[in-house]
Short mmCIF file of C-alpha atoms in Angstrom, two decimals:
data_model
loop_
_atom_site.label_atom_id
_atom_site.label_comp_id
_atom_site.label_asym_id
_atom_site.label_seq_id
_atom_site.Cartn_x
_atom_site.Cartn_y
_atom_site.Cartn_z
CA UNK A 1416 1.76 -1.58 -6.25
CA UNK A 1417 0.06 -2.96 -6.00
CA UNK A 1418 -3.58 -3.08 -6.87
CA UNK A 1419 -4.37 -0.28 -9.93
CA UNK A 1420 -7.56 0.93 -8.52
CA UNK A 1421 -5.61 3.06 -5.91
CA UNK A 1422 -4.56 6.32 -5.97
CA UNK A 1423 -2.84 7.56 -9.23
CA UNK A 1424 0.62 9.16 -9.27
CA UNK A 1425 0.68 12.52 -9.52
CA UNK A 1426 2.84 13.46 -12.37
CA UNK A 1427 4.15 16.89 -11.24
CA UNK A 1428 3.75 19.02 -7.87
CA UNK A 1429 3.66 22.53 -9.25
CA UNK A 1430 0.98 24.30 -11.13
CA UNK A 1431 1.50 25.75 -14.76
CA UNK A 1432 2.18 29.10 -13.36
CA UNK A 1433 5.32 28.65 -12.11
CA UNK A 1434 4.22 28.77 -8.19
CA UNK A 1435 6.39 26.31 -6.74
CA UNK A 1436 4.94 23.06 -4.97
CA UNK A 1437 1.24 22.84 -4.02
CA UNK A 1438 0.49 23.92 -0.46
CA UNK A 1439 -0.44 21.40 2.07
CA UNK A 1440 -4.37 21.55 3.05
CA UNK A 1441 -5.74 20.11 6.34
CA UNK A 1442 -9.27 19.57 6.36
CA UNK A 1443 -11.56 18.06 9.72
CA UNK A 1444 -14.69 17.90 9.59
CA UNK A 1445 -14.87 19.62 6.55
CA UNK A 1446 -13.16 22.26 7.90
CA UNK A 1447 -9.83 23.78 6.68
CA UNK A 1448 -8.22 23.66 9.61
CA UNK A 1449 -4.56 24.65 8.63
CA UNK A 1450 -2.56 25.52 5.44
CA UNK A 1451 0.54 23.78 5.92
CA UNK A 1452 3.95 25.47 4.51
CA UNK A 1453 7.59 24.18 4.76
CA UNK A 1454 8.03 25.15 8.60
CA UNK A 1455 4.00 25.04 9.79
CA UNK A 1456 2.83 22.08 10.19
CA UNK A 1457 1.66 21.56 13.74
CA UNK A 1458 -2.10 21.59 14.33
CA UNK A 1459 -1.87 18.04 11.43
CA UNK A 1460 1.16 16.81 13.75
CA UNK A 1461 -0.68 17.17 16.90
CA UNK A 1462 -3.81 15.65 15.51
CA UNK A 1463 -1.81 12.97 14.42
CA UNK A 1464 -0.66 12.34 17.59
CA UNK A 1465 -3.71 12.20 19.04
CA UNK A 1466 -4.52 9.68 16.82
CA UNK A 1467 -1.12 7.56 17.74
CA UNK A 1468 -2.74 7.38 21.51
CA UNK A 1469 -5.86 5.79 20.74
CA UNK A 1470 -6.42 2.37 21.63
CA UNK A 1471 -6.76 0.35 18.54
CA UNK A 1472 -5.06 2.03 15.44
CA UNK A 1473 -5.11 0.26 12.06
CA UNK A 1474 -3.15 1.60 9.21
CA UNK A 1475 -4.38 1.33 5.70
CA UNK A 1476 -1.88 1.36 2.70
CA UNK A 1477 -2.17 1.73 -1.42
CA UNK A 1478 -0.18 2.28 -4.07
CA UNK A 1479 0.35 5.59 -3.25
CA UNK A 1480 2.77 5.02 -0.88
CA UNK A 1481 5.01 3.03 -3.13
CA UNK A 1482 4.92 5.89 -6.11
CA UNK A 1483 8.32 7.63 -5.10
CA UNK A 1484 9.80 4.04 -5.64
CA UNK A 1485 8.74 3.44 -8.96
CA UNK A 1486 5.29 1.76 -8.72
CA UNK A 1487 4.67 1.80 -12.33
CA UNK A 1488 1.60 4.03 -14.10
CA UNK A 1489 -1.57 1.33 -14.81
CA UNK A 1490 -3.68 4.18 -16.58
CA UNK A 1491 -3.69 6.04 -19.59
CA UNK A 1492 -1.03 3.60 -21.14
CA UNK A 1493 -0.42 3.31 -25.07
CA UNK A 1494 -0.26 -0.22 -26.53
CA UNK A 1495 3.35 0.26 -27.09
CA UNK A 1496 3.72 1.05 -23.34
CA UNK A 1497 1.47 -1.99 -22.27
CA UNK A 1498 4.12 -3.88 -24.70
CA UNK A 1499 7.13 -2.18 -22.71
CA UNK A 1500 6.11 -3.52 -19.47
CA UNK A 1501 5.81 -6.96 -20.70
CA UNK A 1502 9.49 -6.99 -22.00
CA UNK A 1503 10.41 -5.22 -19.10
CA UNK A 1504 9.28 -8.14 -16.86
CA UNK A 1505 11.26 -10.25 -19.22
CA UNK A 1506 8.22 -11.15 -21.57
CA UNK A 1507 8.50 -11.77 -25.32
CA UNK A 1508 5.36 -10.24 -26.84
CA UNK A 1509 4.40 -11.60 -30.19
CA UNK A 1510 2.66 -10.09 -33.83
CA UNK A 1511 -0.13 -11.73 -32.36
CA UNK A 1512 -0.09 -10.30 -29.10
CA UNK A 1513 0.51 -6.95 -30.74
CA UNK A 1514 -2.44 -7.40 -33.20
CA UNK A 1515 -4.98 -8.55 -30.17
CA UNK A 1516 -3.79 -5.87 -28.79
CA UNK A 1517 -4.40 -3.21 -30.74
CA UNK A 1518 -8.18 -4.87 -31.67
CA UNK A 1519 -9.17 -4.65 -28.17
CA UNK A 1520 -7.57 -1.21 -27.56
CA UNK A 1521 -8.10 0.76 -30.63
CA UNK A 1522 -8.11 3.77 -29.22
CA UNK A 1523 -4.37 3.46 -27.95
CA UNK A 1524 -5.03 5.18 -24.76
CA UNK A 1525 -5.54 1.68 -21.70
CA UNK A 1526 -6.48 1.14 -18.32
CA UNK A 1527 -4.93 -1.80 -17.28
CA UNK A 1528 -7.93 -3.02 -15.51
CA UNK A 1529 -10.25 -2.45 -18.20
CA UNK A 1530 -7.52 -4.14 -20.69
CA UNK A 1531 -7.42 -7.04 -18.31
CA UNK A 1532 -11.49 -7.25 -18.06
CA UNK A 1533 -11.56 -7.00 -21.53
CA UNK A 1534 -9.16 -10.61 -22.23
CA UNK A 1535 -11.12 -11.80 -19.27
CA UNK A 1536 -14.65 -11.16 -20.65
CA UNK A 1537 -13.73 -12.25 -24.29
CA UNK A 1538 -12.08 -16.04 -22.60
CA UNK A 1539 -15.09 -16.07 -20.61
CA UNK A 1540 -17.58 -16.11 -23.41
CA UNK A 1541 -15.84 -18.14 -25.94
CA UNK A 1542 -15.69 -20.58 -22.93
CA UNK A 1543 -19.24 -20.56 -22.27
CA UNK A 1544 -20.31 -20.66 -26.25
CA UNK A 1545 -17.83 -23.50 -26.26
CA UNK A 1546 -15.71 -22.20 -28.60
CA UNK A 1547 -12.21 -22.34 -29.21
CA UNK A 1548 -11.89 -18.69 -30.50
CA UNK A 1549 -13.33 -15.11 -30.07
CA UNK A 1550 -14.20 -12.18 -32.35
CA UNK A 1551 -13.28 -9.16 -31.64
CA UNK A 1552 -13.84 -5.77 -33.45
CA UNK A 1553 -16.41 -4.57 -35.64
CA UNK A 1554 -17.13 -4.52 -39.64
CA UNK A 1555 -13.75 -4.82 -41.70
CA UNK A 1556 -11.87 -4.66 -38.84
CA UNK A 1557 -12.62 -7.76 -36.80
CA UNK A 1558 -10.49 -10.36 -36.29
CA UNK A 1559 -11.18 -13.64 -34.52
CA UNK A 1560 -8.60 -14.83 -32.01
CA UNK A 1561 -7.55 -18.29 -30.38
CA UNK A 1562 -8.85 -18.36 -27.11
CA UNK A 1563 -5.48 -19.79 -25.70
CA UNK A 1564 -3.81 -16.62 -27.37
CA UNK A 1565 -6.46 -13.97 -25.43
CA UNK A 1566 -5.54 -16.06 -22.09
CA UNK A 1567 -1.77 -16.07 -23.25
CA UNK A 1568 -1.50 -12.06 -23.41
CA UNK A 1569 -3.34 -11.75 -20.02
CA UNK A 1570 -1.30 -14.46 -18.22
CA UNK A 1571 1.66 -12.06 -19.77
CA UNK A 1572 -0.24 -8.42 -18.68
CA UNK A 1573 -0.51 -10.25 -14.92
CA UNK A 1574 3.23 -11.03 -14.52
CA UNK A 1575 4.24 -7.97 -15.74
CA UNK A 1576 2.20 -6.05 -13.45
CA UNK A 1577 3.52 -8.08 -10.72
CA UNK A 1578 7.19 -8.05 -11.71
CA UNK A 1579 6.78 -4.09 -12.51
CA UNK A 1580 6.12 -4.02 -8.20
CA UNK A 1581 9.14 -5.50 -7.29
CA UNK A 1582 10.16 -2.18 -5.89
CA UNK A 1583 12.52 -0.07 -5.47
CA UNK A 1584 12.22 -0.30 -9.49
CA UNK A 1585 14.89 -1.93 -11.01
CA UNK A 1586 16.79 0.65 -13.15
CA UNK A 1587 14.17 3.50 -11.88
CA UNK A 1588 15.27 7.47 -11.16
CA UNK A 1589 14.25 8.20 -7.96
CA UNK A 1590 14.35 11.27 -6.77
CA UNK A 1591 16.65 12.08 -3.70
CA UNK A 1592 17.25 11.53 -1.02
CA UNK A 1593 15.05 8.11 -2.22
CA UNK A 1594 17.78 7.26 -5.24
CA UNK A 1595 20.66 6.59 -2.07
CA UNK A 1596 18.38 5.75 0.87
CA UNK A 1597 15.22 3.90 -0.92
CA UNK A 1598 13.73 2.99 2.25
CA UNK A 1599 13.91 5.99 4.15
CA UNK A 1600 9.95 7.24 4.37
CA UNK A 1601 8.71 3.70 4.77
CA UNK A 1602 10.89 3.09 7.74
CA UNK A 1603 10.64 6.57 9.33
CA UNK A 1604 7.00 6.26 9.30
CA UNK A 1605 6.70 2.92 10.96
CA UNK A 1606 9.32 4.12 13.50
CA UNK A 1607 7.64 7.08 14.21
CA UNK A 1608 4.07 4.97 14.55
CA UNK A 1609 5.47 2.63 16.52
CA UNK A 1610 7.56 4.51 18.88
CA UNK A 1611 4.87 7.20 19.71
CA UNK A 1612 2.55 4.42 20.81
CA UNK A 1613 2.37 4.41 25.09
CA UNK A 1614 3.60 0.61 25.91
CA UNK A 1615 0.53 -0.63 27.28
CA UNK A 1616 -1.43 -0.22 23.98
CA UNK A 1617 -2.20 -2.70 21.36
CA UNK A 1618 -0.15 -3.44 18.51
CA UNK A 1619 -0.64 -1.46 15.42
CA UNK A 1620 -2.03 -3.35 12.55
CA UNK A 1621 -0.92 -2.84 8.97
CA UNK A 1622 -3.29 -3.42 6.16
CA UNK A 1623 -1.66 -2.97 2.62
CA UNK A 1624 -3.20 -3.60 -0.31
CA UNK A 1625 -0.22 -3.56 -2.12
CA UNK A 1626 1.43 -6.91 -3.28
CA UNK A 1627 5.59 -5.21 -2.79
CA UNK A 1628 7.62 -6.30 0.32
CA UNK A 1629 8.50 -2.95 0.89
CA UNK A 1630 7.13 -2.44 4.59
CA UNK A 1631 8.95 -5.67 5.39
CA UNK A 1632 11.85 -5.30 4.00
CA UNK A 1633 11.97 -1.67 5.44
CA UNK A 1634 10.57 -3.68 9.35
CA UNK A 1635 14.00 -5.13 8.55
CA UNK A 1636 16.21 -2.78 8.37
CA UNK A 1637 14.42 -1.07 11.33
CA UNK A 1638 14.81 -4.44 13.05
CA UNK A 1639 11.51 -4.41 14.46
CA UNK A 1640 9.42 -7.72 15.22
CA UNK A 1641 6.28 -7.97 12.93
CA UNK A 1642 3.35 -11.01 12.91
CA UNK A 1643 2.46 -11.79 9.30
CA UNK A 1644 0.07 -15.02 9.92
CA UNK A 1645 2.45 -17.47 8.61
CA UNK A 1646 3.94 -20.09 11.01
CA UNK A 1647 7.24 -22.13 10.40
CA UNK A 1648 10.73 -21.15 9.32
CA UNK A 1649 11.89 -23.14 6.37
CA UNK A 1650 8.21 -24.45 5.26
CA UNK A 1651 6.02 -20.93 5.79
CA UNK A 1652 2.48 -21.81 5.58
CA UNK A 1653 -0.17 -18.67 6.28
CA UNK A 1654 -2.11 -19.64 9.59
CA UNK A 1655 -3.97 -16.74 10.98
CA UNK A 1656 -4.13 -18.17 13.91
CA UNK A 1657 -0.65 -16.54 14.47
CA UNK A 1658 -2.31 -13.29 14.56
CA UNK A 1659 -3.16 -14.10 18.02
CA UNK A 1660 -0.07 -14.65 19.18
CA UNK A 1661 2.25 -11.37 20.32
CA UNK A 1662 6.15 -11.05 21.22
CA UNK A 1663 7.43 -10.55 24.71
CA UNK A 1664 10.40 -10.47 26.44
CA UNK A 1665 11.86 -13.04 28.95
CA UNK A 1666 14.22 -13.99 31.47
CA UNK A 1667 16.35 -16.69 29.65
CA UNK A 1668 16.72 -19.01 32.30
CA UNK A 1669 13.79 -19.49 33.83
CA UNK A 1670 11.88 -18.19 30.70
CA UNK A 1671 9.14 -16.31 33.13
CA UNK A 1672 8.30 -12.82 30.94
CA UNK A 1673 9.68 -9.58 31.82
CA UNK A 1674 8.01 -7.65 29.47
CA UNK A 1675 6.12 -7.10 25.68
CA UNK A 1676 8.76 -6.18 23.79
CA UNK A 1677 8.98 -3.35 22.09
CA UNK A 1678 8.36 -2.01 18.40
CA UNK A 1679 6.40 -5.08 17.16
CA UNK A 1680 3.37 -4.97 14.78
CA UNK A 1681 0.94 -6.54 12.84
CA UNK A 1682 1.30 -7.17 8.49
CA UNK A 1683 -1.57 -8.38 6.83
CA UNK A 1684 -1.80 -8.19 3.22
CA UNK A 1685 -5.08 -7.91 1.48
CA UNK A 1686 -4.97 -8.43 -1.89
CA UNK A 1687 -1.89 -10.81 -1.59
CA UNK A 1688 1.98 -10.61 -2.09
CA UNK A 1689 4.36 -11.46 -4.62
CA UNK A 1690 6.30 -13.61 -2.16
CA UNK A 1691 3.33 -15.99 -1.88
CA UNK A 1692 2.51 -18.89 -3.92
CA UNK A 1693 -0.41 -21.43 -3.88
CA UNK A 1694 -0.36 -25.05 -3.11
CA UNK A 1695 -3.02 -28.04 -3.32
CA UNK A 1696 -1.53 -30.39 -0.61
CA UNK A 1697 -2.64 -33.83 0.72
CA UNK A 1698 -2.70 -34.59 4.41
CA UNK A 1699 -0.65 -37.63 5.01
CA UNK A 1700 -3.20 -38.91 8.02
CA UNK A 1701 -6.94 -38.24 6.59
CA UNK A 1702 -5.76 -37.97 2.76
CA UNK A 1703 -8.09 -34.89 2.18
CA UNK A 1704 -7.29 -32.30 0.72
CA UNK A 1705 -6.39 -28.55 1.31
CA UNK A 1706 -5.32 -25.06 -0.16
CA UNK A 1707 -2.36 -24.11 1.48
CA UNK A 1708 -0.32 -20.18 1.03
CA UNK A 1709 3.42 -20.58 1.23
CA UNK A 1710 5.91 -17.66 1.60
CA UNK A 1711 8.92 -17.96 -0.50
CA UNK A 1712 12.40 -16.54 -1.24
CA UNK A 1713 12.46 -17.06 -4.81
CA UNK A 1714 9.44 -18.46 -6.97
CA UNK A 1715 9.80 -20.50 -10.41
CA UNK A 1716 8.39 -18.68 -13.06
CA UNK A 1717 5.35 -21.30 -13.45
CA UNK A 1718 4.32 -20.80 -9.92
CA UNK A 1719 0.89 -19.26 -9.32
CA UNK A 1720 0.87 -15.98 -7.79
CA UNK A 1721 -1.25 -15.70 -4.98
CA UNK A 1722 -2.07 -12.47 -5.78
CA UNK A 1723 -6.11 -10.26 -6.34
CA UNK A 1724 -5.63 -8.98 -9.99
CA UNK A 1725 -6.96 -5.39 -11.45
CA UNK A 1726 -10.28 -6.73 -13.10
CA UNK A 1727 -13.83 -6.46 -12.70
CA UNK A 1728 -13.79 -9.92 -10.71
CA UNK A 1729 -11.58 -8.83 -7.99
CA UNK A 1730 -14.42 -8.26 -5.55
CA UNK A 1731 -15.17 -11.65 -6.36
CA UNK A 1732 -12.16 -13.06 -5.82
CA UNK A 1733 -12.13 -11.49 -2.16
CA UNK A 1734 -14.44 -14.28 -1.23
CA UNK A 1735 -11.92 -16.79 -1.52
CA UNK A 1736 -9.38 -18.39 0.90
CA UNK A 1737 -6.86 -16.35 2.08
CA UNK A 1738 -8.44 -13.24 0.90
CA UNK A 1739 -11.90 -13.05 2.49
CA UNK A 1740 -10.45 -13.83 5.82
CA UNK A 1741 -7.85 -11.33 5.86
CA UNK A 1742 -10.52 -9.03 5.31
CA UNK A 1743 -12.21 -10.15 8.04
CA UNK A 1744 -9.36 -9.34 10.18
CA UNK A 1745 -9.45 -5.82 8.65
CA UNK A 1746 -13.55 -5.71 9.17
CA UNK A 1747 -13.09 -6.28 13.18
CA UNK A 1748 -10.14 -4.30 13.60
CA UNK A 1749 -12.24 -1.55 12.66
CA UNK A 1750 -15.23 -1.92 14.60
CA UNK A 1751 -12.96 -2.00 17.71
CA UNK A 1752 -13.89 0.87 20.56
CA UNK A 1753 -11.63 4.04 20.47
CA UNK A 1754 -9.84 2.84 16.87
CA UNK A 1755 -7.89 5.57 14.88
CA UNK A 1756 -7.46 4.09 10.69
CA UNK A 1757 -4.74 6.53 8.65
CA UNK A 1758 -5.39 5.98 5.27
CA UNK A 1759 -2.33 6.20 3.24
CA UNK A 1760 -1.54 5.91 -0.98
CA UNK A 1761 -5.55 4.36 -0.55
CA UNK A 1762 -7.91 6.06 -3.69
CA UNK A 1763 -11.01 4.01 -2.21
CA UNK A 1764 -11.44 2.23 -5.90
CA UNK A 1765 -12.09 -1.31 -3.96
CA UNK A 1766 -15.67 -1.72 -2.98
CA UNK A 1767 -14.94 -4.74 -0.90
CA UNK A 1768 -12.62 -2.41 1.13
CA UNK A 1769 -14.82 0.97 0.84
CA UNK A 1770 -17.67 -1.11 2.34
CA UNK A 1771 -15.59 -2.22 5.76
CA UNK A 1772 -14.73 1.49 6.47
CA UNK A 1773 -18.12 3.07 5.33
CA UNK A 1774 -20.32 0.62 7.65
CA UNK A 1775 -17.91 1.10 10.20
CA UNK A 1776 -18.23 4.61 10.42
CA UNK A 1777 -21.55 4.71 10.21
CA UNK A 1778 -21.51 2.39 13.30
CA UNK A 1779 -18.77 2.69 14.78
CA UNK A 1780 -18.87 6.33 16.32
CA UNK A 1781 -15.31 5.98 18.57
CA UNK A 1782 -13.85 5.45 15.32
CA UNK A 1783 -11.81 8.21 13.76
CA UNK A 1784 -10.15 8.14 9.57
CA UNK A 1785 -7.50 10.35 8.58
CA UNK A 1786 -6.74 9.88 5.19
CA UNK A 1787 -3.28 11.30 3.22
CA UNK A 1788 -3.77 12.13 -0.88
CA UNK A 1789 -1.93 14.40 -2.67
CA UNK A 1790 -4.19 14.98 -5.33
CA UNK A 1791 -7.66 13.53 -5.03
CA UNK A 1792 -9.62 16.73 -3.20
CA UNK A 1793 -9.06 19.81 -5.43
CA UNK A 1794 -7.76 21.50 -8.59
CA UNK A 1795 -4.13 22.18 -8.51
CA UNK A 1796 -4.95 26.23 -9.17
CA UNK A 1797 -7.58 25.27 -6.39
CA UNK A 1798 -5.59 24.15 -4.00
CA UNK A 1799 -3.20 27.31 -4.56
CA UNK A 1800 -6.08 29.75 -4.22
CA UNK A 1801 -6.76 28.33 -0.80
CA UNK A 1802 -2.66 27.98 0.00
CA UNK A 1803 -2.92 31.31 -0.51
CA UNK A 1804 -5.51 33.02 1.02
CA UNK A 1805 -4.54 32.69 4.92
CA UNK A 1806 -8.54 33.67 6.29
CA UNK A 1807 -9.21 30.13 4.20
CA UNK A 1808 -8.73 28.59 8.05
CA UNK A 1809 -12.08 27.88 9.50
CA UNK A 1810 -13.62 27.86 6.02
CA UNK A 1811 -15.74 25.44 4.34
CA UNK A 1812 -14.06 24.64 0.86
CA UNK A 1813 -17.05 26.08 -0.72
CA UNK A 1814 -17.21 29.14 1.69
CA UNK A 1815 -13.12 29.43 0.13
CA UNK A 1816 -14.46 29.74 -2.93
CA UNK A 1817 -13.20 26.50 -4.17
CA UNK A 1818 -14.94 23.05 -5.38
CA UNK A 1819 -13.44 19.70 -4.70
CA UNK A 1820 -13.28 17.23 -7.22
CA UNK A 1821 -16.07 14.28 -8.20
CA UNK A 1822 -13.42 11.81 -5.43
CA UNK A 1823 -14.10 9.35 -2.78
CA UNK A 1824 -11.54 11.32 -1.43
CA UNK A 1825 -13.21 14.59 -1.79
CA UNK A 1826 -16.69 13.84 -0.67
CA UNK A 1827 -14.54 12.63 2.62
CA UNK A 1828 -12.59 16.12 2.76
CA UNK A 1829 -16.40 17.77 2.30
CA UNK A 1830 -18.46 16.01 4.93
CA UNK A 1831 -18.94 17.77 7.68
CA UNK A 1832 -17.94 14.59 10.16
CA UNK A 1833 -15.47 15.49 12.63
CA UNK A 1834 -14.64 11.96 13.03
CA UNK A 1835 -13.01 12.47 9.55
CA UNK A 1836 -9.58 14.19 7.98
CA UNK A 1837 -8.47 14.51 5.30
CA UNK A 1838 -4.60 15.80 4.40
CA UNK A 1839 -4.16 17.08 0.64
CA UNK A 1840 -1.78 18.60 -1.66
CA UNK A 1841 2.23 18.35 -1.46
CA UNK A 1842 1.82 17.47 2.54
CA UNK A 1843 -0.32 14.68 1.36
CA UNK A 1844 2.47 11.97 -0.27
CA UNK A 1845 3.10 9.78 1.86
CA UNK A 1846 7.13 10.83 1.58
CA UNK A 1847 6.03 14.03 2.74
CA UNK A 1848 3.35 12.67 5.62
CA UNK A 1849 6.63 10.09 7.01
CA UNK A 1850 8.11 13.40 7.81
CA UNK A 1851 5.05 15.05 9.14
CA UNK A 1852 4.73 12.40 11.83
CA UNK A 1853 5.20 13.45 15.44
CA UNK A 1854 8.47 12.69 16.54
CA UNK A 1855 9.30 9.74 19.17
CA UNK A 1856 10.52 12.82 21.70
CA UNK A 1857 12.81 11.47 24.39
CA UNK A 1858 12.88 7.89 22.68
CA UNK A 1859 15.45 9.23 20.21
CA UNK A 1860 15.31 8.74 16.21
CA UNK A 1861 15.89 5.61 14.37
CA UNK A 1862 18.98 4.77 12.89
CA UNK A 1863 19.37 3.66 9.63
CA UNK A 1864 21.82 0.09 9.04
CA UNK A 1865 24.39 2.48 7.34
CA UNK A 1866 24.42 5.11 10.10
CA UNK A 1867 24.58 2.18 12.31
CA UNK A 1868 27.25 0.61 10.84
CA UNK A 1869 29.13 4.13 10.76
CA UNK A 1870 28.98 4.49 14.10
CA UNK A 1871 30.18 1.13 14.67
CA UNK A 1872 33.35 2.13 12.59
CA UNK A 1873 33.97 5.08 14.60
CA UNK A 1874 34.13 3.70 17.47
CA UNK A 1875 36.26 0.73 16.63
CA UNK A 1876 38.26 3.23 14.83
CA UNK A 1877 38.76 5.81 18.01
CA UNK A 1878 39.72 2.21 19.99
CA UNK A 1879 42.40 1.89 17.48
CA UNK A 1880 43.33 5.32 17.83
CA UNK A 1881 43.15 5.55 13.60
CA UNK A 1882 41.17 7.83 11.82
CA UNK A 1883 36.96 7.40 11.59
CA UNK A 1884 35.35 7.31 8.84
CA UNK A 1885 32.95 10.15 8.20
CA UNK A 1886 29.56 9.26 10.13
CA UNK A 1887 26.33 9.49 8.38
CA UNK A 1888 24.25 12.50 9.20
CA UNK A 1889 21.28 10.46 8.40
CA UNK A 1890 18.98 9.79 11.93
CA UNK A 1891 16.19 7.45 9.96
#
């Protein structure tokens, strides 16, 4: 999580009836192209393997794929619940913060972006009436508030958010095999996407909107080289100039190359990250000076977050430094000859980012989107009508007797552009998608650290002659 205007968690995979989990749907081109059950899934895995060939691929992820982790619910929250994530974070929420509140939420029933546009438009015209305070409310039940105390509660709202997407969730169920192995879709997709990729293609590039450190902590465990524009060791400063430069492998004594090396990607992170903070520096030889983005370990709790916040000005706030050029990174990337984007956890709530891909495919015709959503193209009793009508295949969704939902998503599944597909239902998570991905064939899987380490033990144990411990069965 990562920015709330992406694709909501779906709170259960079965229908009322009783049915079991939701079918996977495969739509190109508006076409249903294949109802995917538990051991049927290959016209999506060859398609996405055409898509791993092509010569540019960009990868686009949202919250979505963080919501088996515990990316926390931004929508449909009570006050008390808004209140719960601020202690959670290690707030102290006052009377007054639960009396604003509950003036600018009466209804008890918040969007976390609309709560947040609300403190943000009530500051912003007390500010411009030059006023210290604001009223809020209507007839006996308006109150006036301090405007320090309306910026106070959204300053607290912001670092909640962020600390709620410091995942995996401190505390948080998750379900198996994610409550022993956390990591294991995040890195089994990115091993699977890189190691399908012929050598002499381009890098893949990652755009996340998300502000967790979950696809580099999981490039980590994987071991796996990745380019996040920031330059220095000790002192990281964000330079995108580094996202020119690649990794290759050399002969260490003469240094000449010997080849690129393998597994290495691109990271660049939209909307921000919570391991970034902000600083105003002076250069020592002209005196002038400049914004600088630092990546740290550990942040004091006064540091600004460099971070794009759920509000109404966030399209705004796109057109600042670092923002608006990462997004021009993403804007070229996509306008690239033969270029493949999978959407992933993405809802298409950012108009700054909906823009990029639109105009590009309405440019751009070597450019082909697959996008992954569990939930945003039909009905749940929908989607199991179609699971379960097998002469569905080859159907229009209206010619199945079936409407899509009012979506971004949707209209995308509907259109009749081959260019475009769209992967729904249970198949559509993106822990269900990381297993969906063609396999790396004769490259062999990827092992996790603990399997590695396992095997490690067995075979110092065998040298030994003493009993091994029991391997892992685990190949991610």
């Amino acid at each position: 999580m990562n920015d709330a205007g992406d694709s909501s968690p779906d709170a259960s995979t079965s229908v009322e009836d009783g049915k079991g989990p939701l079918p996977g749907l495969f739509l190109v081109g508006g076409v249903i192209k294949e109802l995917i059950s538990s051991g049927d899934a290959h016209v999506v895995r060859e398609h996405l393997s055409s898509l791993l060939q092509v010569h540019n691929l960009v990868v686009l992820f949202g919250s979505g794929a963080s919501f088996h982790l515990g990316s926390p619910q931004t929508r449909n929250l009570t006050n008390e619940q808004v209140l719960e994530l601020i202690r959670t974070a290690g707030g102290d929420p006052t009377d007054d913060d639960v009396e604003l509140l509950s003036t600018i939420n009466p209804s008890d029933n918040g969007d976390l972006e609309q709560l947040l546009n609300g403190l943000q438009l009530a500051a912003s015209l007390a500010k411009q009436a030059g006023q210290g305070s604001v009223a809020l409310g209507s007839g006996s039940s308006a109150r006036t508030f301090p405007v320090d105390q309306v910026n106070t509660l959204r300053s607290k709202i912001n670092r909640a958010l962020a600390a709620a997407c410091r995942l995996p969730a401190a505390g948080a169920k998750l379900a198996p095999p994610f409550d022993t192995d956390p990591l294991r879709a995040h890195r089994l997709f990115l091993a699977r996407l890189v190691r399908n990729r012929r050598a002499n293609l381009p890098r893949p590039r990652i755009f996340t909107t998300n502000y967790d450190l979950v696809i580099e902590q999981a490039l980590d465990e994987l071991g796996y080289p990745y380019i996040d524009g920031f330059s220095g060791t000790v002192d990281r400063r964000l330079n995108l100039a580094y996202y020119g430069l690649d990794f290759h492998r050399v002969e260490t004594t003469t240094q000449s190359v010997v080849a690129r090396a393998e597994g290495a990607l691109y990271l660049h992170k939209v909307h921000g990250s919570l391991n970034w903070r902000s600083s105003l520096e002076r250069d020592r030889a002209t005196q002038l000076e400049s914004l600088e983005v630092k990546q740290v370990t550990a942040g004091n709790e006064g540091d600004e977050l460099v971070l794009i916040y759920p509000t109404a000005a966030k399209e705004a706030d796109t057109l600042a430094y670092p923002y608006s050029d990462l997004l021009r990174l993403l804007g070229d990337a996509v306008q690239q000859e033969d270029t493949a984007v999978l959407v992933v956890g993405y809802g298409f709530a950012d108009a700054h980012i909906n823009r990029l891909l639109l105009r590009s495919l309405a440019t751009n015709s070597a450019l082909n989107v697959f996008v992954a959503d569990p939930k945003a193209v039909l009905a749940d009793e929908d989607l199991v009508t179609v699971g379960e009508n097998r002469d569905a295949v080859g159907l229009f969704l209206a010619e199945a007797g079936v409407a899509p939902k009012r979506t971004a998503i949707a209209a995308l599944a509907s259109g009749r552009d081959s260019r475009v597909a769209v992967l729904t239902g249970e198949s559509g998570k993106f822990s269900e998608l990381a297993e969906l991905m063609p396999e790396a064939g004769s490259l062999g899987s990827v092992s996790s650290p603990t399997a590695i380490a396992a095997l490690i033990d067995a075979l110092e144990s065998a040298a030994r002659g003493t009993t091994p411990a029991t391997l892992e069965s685990d190949s991610v």
